[in-house]
XYZ file of C-alpha atoms in Angstrom:
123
model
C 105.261 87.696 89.333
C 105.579 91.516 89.217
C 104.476 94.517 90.339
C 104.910 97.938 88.926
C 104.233 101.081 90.495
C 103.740 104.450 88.704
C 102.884 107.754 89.201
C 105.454 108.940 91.813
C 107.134 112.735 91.734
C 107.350 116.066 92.915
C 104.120 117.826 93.980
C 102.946 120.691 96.205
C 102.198 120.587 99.687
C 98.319 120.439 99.507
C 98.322 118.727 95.867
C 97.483 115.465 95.175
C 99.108 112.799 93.338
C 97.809 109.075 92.007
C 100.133 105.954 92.375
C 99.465 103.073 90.210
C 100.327 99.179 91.324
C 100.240 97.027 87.962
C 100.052 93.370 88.639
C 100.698 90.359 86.842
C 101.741 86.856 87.212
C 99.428 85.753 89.665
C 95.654 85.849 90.599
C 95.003 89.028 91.401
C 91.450 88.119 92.850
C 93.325 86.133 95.459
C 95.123 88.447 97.092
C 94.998 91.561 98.963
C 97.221 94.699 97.754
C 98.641 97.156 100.851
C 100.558 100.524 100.004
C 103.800 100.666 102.281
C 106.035 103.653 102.231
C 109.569 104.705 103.663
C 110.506 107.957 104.436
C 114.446 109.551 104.917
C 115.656 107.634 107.812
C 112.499 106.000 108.932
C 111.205 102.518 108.367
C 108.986 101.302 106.239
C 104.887 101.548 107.604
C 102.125 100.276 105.911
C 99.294 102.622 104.922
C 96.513 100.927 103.129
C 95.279 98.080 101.818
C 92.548 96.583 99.804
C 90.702 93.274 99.207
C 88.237 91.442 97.587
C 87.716 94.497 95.299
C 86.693 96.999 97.948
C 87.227 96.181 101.570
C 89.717 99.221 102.614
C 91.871 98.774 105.889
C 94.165 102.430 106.970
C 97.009 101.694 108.584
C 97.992 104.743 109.647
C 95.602 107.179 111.258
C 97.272 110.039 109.473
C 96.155 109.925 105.859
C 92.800 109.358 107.074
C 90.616 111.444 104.858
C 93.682 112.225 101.766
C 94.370 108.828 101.133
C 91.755 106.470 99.265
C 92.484 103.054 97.524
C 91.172 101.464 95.056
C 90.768 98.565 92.509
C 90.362 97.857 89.101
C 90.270 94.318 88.823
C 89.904 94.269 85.259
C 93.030 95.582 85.008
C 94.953 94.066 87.606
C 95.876 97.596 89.150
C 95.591 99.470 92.687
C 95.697 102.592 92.897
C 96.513 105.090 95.574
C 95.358 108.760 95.436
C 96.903 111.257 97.771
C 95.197 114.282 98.034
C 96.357 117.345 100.513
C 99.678 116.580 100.473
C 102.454 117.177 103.380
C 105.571 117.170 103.371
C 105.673 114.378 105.865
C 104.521 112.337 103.396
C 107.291 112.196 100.950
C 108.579 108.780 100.645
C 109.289 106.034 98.446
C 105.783 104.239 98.267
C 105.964 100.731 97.443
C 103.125 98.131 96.841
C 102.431 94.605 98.249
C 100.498 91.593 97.530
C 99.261 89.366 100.785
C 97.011 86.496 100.517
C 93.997 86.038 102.970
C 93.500 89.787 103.250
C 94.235 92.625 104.875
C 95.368 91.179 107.602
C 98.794 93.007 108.530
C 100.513 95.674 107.928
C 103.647 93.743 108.649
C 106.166 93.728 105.602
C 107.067 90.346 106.402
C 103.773 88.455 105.507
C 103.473 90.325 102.365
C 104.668 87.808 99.181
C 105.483 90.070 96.671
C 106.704 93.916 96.083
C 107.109 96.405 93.781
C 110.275 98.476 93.067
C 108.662 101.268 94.787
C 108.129 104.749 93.418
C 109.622 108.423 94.986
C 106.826 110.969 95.782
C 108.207 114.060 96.866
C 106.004 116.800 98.678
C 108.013 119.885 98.874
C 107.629 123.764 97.501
């Protein structure tokens, strides 16, 4: 089982950046994906997660609006774009898989986790 995330570095305040979540090694149609990530000092939140191709949950009210998800089942990959970036949200951004949906944005029920990738919003 493994995911890999891509797409993490330095951008702008008020750019936008795309994180990619490869999976493989288990049925991807089975399980949900969520986007966690941990900032300097803080603990790791959950953001967003998707399901059964397009069912979105937002975890946290602030990237309502610059944060969409989406799937490509096809290809076994999530992605995450960020638009209007802030420097709040620089972070290591990690993704998840969690059967039975999105359910929680608990780490703990999640099964399986990438290495995480850095995004860093600064000028």
């Amino acid at each position: 089982v493994q995911l890999v995330e891509s797409g993490g570095g330095l951008v702008h305040p008020g750019g936008s950046q795309r994180l990619s979540c490869a999976a493989s090694g288990f049925i991807f149609d089975e399980y949900a994906i969520g986007w966690f990530r941990q900032a300097p000092g803080k603990e790791l939140e959950g953001v967003l997660c998707i399901s059964d191709g397009d069912l979105r949950t937002y975890y946290v009210d602030s990237v309502k609006g610059r944060f969409t998800i989406s799937s490509d089942n096809a290809k076994n990959t999530v992605y995450l774009q960020m638009n209007a970036l802030k420097p709040e949200d620089t972070a290591v951004y990690y993704c998840a898989a969690l059967t039975g949906g999105c359910y929680s944005d608990l780490a703990e029920d999640y099964d399986y986790w990438g290495q995480g990738t850095q995004v860093t919003v600064s000028s």
